[in-house]
């Protein structure tokens, strides 16, 4: 393809009448393309009677292209005329890729319904087949054994097909590596005829490589010898829902005792209200008893300190502890026989004596 320089160059050997014809060349271009002509880039001589003027092309999509206008003037002429014009790419022009013939552009998978792709006369994949002799008996036998075709695969053609099939459905594929067995031992394997029979066949399993030519060492998970696992499948487990919430009823011993007591004496409808009241009353009584005992113990300790009744020496501390160990159980036992109300006071007295001894220490 003809290409021109992108640099503005004007040769010194151009005749003046040709070199001065730049405006004549521009007018010719503007008449063809009013908005696509840029600055003048230079002029070069074709011979003694012709020269080419170059202009920048400003057409969209033609980056780096130039207009070339050839002007001519015979010897002795006082003006030049336009001979021809053309739009040519410069060295850095944006151009289409090189042309590729159709038989080299067509790739496997491009053939669609109604398309025709002819093989070349010297296709190395094909060789002449059996030539009919005219004898019906011989020609019929030849057709039955596959010799009735004008052309058959050559050794090169068979090797090319075998390599392609081996790559797509051969033992080196991921599917074959994970298969339990090979296609050669599968009931769905249909061996080919002829020289490729020993290595290739067609898969007849719709769940496998159905309709594809596979290598004898290829395999997949739909092999005819695959046995379904025994049993009823996975064991049945109760589903675990980690978003579920379990409600747990927490009952204090005092409330539980009140509930049991109310349940044995009253009907369920009446006991619901009384259970809550009894539980609250019992809990309040226990808290009041404990608070009263603590207050009584503090008051008794302060009174004893004020009167000087608490022991001060080591001997008095020991004597007081021995006395408290012998007197408190008797007092508690005596108080216990007088009734449930006095029992609380006995417990408070015992707590007071023990607390007082501890403070003395």
Coordinates of C-alpha atoms in Angstrom, one line a residue:
X1 CA 0.0 0.0 0.0
X2 CA 1.2 3.4 -0.9
X3 CA 2.1 5.6 2.0
X4 CA 3.3 9.2 2.2
X5 CA 5.4 11.0 4.7
X6 CA 3.7 12.9 7.5
X7 CA 6.4 15.6 7.5
X8 CA 6.0 18.7 5.4
X9 CA 8.6 18.4 2.6
X10 CA 9.0 20.4 -0.6
X11 CA 11.6 19.2 -3.1
X12 CA 13.9 21.8 -4.6
X13 CA 13.8 20.2 -8.1
X14 CA 10.1 20.9 -8.7
X15 CA 9.4 23.3 -11.5
X16 CA 8.1 26.7 -10.3
X17 CA 4.9 26.4 -12.3
X18 CA 4.1 23.1 -10.6
X19 CA 5.2 24.2 -7.1
X20 CA 3.1 27.3 -7.3
X21 CA -0.1 25.3 -8.0
X22 CA -0.9 24.6 -4.3
X23 CA -4.0 26.8 -4.4
X24 CA -5.2 25.1 -7.6
X25 CA -4.9 21.7 -5.9
X26 CA -6.7 23.0 -2.8
X27 CA -9.6 24.3 -4.8
X28 CA -10.0 20.9 -6.4
X29 CA -10.1 19.1 -3.0
X30 CA -12.5 21.6 -1.5
X31 CA -14.9 21.0 -4.4
X32 CA -14.9 17.3 -3.4
X33 CA -14.8 17.6 0.4
X34 CA -15.4 21.1 1.7
X35 CA -14.8 20.3 5.3
X36 CA -12.1 17.7 5.1
X37 CA -9.0 19.6 3.8
X38 CA -6.4 20.9 6.2
X39 CA -3.1 22.6 5.9
X40 CA -0.7 22.2 3.0
X41 CA 2.1 19.7 3.9
X42 CA 4.4 19.9 0.9
X43 CA 5.0 19.1 -2.7
X44 CA 7.2 16.4 -4.5
X45 CA 8.1 16.0 -8.1
X46 CA 6.8 13.0 -10.1
X47 CA 8.8 13.9 -13.2
X48 CA 9.5 17.1 -15.2
X49 CA 5.9 17.7 -16.0
X50 CA 4.0 16.5 -12.9
X51 CA 4.1 17.0 -9.1
X52 CA 2.1 15.9 -6.1
X53 CA 0.8 18.4 -3.5
X54 CA -0.1 16.9 0.0
X55 CA -2.7 18.3 2.4
X56 CA -3.8 17.2 5.9
X57 CA -7.0 15.2 6.0
X58 CA -9.4 16.4 8.7
X59 CA -12.2 13.9 8.0
X60 CA -13.5 12.0 11.1
X61 CA -12.0 8.6 11.4
X62 CA -9.1 9.3 9.1
X63 CA -6.4 10.2 11.7
X64 CA -3.0 10.5 10.0
X65 CA -4.3 10.4 6.4
X66 CA -3.4 12.9 3.7
X67 CA -4.8 14.3 0.5
X68 CA -2.6 13.9 -2.5
X69 CA -3.3 16.0 -5.6
X70 CA -1.3 15.5 -8.8
X71 CA -0.9 18.6 -11.0
X72 CA 0.7 18.6 -14.4
X73 CA 2.2 21.3 -16.8
X74 CA 3.8 20.5 -20.1
X75 CA 7.2 22.2 -21.0
X76 CA 6.7 25.9 -21.7
X77 CA 3.2 26.1 -20.0
X78 CA 2.6 29.0 -17.7
X79 CA 0.0 27.3 -15.4
X80 CA -0.7 23.8 -14.1
X81 CA -3.9 21.7 -14.2
X82 CA -5.2 19.0 -11.8
X83 CA -4.7 15.5 -13.0
X84 CA -6.1 13.4 -10.1
X85 CA -6.6 13.3 -6.3
X86 CA -6.6 10.6 -3.7
X87 CA -6.8 10.1 0.1
X88 CA -3.7 8.2 1.2
X89 CA -2.5 6.9 4.6
X90 CA 0.6 8.3 6.1
X91 CA 3.1 6.2 8.1
X92 CA 1.2 6.7 11.4
X93 CA -2.3 6.6 9.9
X94 CA -5.1 4.5 11.4
X95 CA -5.7 1.8 8.9
X96 CA -7.6 -1.5 8.7
X97 CA -5.7 -4.8 9.4
X98 CA -4.2 -6.7 6.5
X99 CA -6.7 -8.6 4.3
X100 CA -7.1 -12.3 5.2
X101 CA -8.7 -14.6 2.6
X102 CA -12.1 -16.1 3.5
X103 CA -10.8 -19.7 3.7
X104 CA -8.3 -18.5 6.4
X105 CA -10.8 -16.5 8.3
X106 CA -13.4 -19.2 8.7
X107 CA -12.9 -21.1 12.0
X108 CA -14.5 -24.3 13.4
X109 CA -18.0 -23.5 14.6
X110 CA -18.7 -20.7 12.1
X111 CA -20.7 -23.0 9.8
X112 CA -24.5 -22.3 10.1
X113 CA -27.6 -23.7 8.5
X114 CA -27.4 -23.2 4.7
X115 CA -23.7 -22.3 4.7
X116 CA -21.4 -24.0 2.3
X117 CA -17.6 -24.4 2.8
X118 CA -15.7 -26.0 0.0
X119 CA -12.3 -27.7 0.6
X120 CA -9.4 -26.8 -1.5
X121 CA -8.2 -29.0 -4.4
X122 CA -5.0 -29.8 -2.6
X123 CA -6.4 -30.4 0.9
X124 CA -3.8 -32.6 2.6
X125 CA -6.5 -34.2 4.8
X126 CA -8.2 -35.9 1.8
X127 CA -7.0 -38.6 -0.7
X128 CA -8.8 -40.1 -3.7
X129 CA -11.1 -43.0 -2.8
X130 CA -12.2 -46.1 -4.7
X131 CA -12.9 -45.5 -8.4
X132 CA -16.0 -47.3 -9.7
X133 CA -15.3 -50.0 -12.2
X134 CA -18.8 -50.2 -13.6
X135 CA -19.3 -53.8 -12.4
X136 CA -22.4 -53.7 -10.2
X137 CA -21.3 -56.6 -8.0
X138 CA -17.8 -55.1 -7.3
X139 CA -19.1 -51.6 -6.9
X140 CA -21.8 -52.7 -4.4
X141 CA -19.2 -54.5 -2.3
X142 CA -16.9 -51.5 -2.4
X143 CA -19.7 -49.3 -1.1
X144 CA -20.5 -51.6 1.7
X145 CA -16.9 -51.6 2.9
X146 CA -16.6 -47.9 2.6
X147 CA -14.8 -47.6 -0.7
X148 CA -17.6 -45.9 -2.7
X149 CA -16.5 -42.4 -1.8
X150 CA -14.7 -40.1 -4.1
X151 CA -12.4 -38.9 -1.3
X152 CA -11.4 -40.4 2.0
X153 CA -9.3 -39.3 5.0
X154 CA -5.6 -39.4 4.5
X155 CA -3.2 -40.4 7.3
X156 CA -2.6 -36.8 8.0
X157 CA -6.4 -36.1 8.2
X158 CA -7.0 -39.0 10.6
X159 CA -4.0 -37.9 12.8
X160 CA -5.4 -34.3 12.9
X161 CA -8.9 -35.5 13.9
X162 CA -7.5 -37.9 16.5
X163 CA -5.4 -35.2 18.1
X164 CA -8.4 -32.9 18.3
X165 CA -10.6 -35.5 19.9
X166 CA -7.9 -36.6 22.3
X167 CA -7.5 -33.0 23.5
X168 CA -11.2 -32.4 24.1
X169 CA -12.2 -35.8 25.4
X170 CA -9.0 -37.6 26.4
X171 CA -7.6 -39.1 29.6
X172 CA -5.8 -35.8 30.5
X173 CA -9.0 -33.8 31.0
X174 CA -10.3 -33.0 34.5
X175 CA -13.4 -35.1 34.0
X176 CA -11.5 -38.2 33.1
X177 CA -9.1 -37.9 36.0
X178 CA -12.1 -37.8 38.4
X179 CA -14.1 -40.6 36.7
X180 CA -14.6 -44.0 38.4
X181 CA -13.8 -45.9 35.2
X182 CA -12.9 -45.4 31.5
X183 CA -15.1 -45.3 28.5
X184 CA -13.6 -48.5 27.1
X185 CA -15.4 -50.4 29.9
X186 CA -18.7 -48.4 29.7
X187 CA -21.9 -49.9 28.2
X188 CA -22.7 -46.6 26.4
X189 CA -19.4 -46.6 24.4
X190 CA -19.9 -47.1 20.7
X191 CA -16.5 -47.9 19.0
X192 CA -15.7 -46.3 15.6
X193 CA -15.0 -48.3 12.5
X194 CA -11.8 -48.4 10.6
X195 CA -8.3 -47.5 11.8
X196 CA -9.5 -45.3 14.7
X197 CA -11.6 -48.1 16.3
X198 CA -8.9 -49.1 18.7
X199 CA -8.7 -45.7 20.3
X200 CA -12.0 -43.8 19.8
X201 CA -15.7 -44.2 20.0
X202 CA -18.9 -42.2 20.4
X203 CA -20.7 -41.7 23.7
X204 CA -24.3 -42.8 23.7
X205 CA -25.2 -41.6 27.2
X206 CA -27.4 -38.5 27.3
X207 CA -26.1 -37.7 30.8
X208 CA -22.4 -38.0 29.7
X209 CA -20.6 -36.7 26.5
X210 CA -23.5 -37.7 24.4
X211 CA -22.8 -37.6 20.6
X212 CA -19.1 -36.7 21.1
X213 CA -16.2 -38.8 19.9
X214 CA -14.3 -39.8 23.1
X215 CA -11.0 -41.5 23.7
X216 CA -11.1 -45.1 25.1
X217 CA -9.3 -43.8 28.2
X218 CA -11.8 -41.0 28.8
X219 CA -14.4 -41.3 31.5
X220 CA -17.1 -39.4 33.4
X221 CA -19.4 -39.9 36.4
X222 CA -22.2 -41.3 34.2
X223 CA -20.3 -44.6 33.7
X224 CA -22.6 -47.6 33.2
X225 CA -20.9 -49.4 36.1
X226 CA -21.6 -46.7 38.7
X227 CA -23.7 -48.2 41.5
X228 CA -26.1 -46.1 43.5
X229 CA -25.3 -45.9 47.3
X230 CA -27.1 -48.4 49.5
X231 CA -29.5 -47.4 52.3
X232 CA -32.1 -44.7 52.5
X233 CA -29.7 -41.8 52.0
X234 CA -28.4 -39.6 54.8
X235 CA -29.5 -40.4 58.4
X236 CA -32.4 -38.4 59.7
X237 CA -31.4 -35.7 62.2
X238 CA -33.5 -33.1 63.9
X239 CA -32.8 -29.8 62.3
X240 CA -30.8 -27.4 64.4
X241 CA -32.0 -23.8 64.1
X242 CA -29.4 -21.4 65.6
X243 CA -31.8 -18.5 65.3
X244 CA -34.4 -20.1 67.6
X245 CA -34.9 -18.9 71.2
X246 CA -35.6 -21.3 74.1
X247 CA -37.7 -19.9 76.9
X248 CA -36.7 -21.4 80.3
X249 CA -38.9 -20.8 83.3
X250 CA -36.9 -19.9 86.4
X251 CA -38.8 -20.3 89.8
X252 CA -37.2 -19.5 93.2
X253 CA -37.5 -22.1 96.0
X254 CA -40.0 -20.0 98.0
X255 CA -42.2 -19.4 95.0
X256 CA -42.0 -23.1 94.0
X257 CA -43.1 -24.2 97.5
X258 CA -46.0 -21.8 97.4
X259 CA -47.1 -23.1 94.0
X260 CA -47.0 -26.7 95.2
X261 CA -48.9 -25.9 98.3
X262 CA -51.6 -24.0 96.5
X263 CA -51.9 -26.7 93.8
X264 CA -52.7 -29.3 96.4
X265 CA -55.3 -27.3 98.3
X266 CA -57.1 -25.2 95.6
X267 CA -58.2 -25.5 92.1
X268 CA -55.9 -24.4 89.3
X269 CA -58.1 -21.4 88.4
X270 CA -58.0 -20.0 92.0
X271 CA -54.4 -20.9 92.7
X272 CA -52.9 -18.7 90.0
X273 CA -53.6 -15.4 91.8
X274 CA -52.8 -16.7 95.3
X275 CA -49.6 -18.3 94.3
X276 CA -48.2 -14.9 93.3
X277 CA -49.4 -13.3 96.5
X278 CA -48.0 -16.1 98.7
X279 CA -44.7 -16.0 97.0
X280 CA -44.4 -12.2 97.3
X281 CA -45.5 -12.3 101.0
X282 CA -43.0 -15.1 101.9
X283 CA -40.2 -13.4 100.2
X284 CA -41.0 -10.1 102.0
X285 CA -41.2 -11.8 105.4
X286 CA -37.8 -13.4 104.9
X287 CA -36.2 -10.1 103.9
X288 CA -37.8 -8.3 106.9
X289 CA -36.7 -11.0 109.3
X290 CA -33.1 -10.8 108.1
X291 CA -33.1 -7.0 108.2
X292 CA -34.6 -6.9 111.8
X293 CA -32.0 -9.4 113.0
X294 CA -29.1 -7.4 111.6
X295 CA -30.4 -4.2 113.2
X296 CA -31.0 -5.9 116.5
X297 CA -27.4 -7.3 116.5
X298 CA -25.9 -3.9 115.8
X299 CA -28.0 -2.2 118.6
X300 CA -27.1 -4.9 121.1
X301 CA -23.4 -4.6 120.3
X302 CA -23.5 -0.8 120.8
X303 CA -25.3 -1.1 124.1
X304 CA -22.8 -3.7 125.4
X305 CA -19.9 -1.5 124.4
X306 CA -21.5 1.5 126.2
X307 CA -22.1 -0.5 129.4
X308 CA -18.7 -2.2 129.4
X309 CA -20.3 -5.7 129.2
X310 CA -18.1 -7.0 126.4
X311 CA -14.8 -8.7 127.4
X312 CA -11.7 -6.8 126.9
X313 CA -8.8 -9.1 128.0
X314 CA -7.8 -12.3 126.2
X315 CA -9.0 -14.4 129.1
X316 CA -12.4 -12.7 129.1
X317 CA -12.7 -13.3 125.3
X318 CA -12.1 -17.0 125.7
X319 CA -14.6 -17.3 128.6
X320 CA -17.2 -15.4 126.6
X321 CA -16.8 -17.7 123.6
X322 CA -17.2 -20.8 125.7
X323 CA -20.3 -19.4 127.4
X324 CA -21.8 -18.5 124.1
X325 CA -21.2 -22.0 122.7
X326 CA -23.1 -23.6 125.7
X327 CA -25.8 -21.0 126.1
X328 CA -26.9 -20.3 122.5
X329 CA -28.1 -23.9 121.6
X330 CA -30.1 -24.1 124.9
X331 CA -31.7 -20.8 124.2
X332 CA -32.5 -21.7 120.6
X333 CA -34.0 -25.0 121.8
X334 CA -36.1 -23.3 124.4
X335 CA -37.3 -20.7 122.0
X336 CA -38.1 -23.4 119.4
X337 CA -40.6 -25.0 121.8
X338 CA -42.6 -21.8 122.4
X339 CA -43.8 -21.4 118.8
X340 CA -43.0 -20.3 115.2
X341 CA -43.0 -16.6 116.0
X342 CA -40.5 -16.9 118.9
X343 CA -38.3 -19.1 116.8
X344 CA -37.4 -16.1 114.6
X345 CA -36.3 -14.2 117.8
X346 CA -34.1 -17.1 119.0
X347 CA -32.4 -17.2 115.6
X348 CA -31.9 -13.5 115.9
X349 CA -30.4 -13.9 119.5
X350 CA -28.0 -16.6 118.3
X351 CA -26.9 -14.4 115.4
X352 CA -26.4 -11.5 117.9
X353 CA -24.2 -13.6 120.2
X354 CA -22.1 -15.0 117.4
X355 CA -21.8 -11.6 115.8
X356 CA -20.8 -10.0 119.0
X357 CA -18.1 -12.6 119.6
X358 CA -16.7 -12.0 116.1
X359 CA -16.6 -8.3 116.7
X360 CA -14.7 -8.8 120.0
X361 CA -12.1 -10.8 118.1

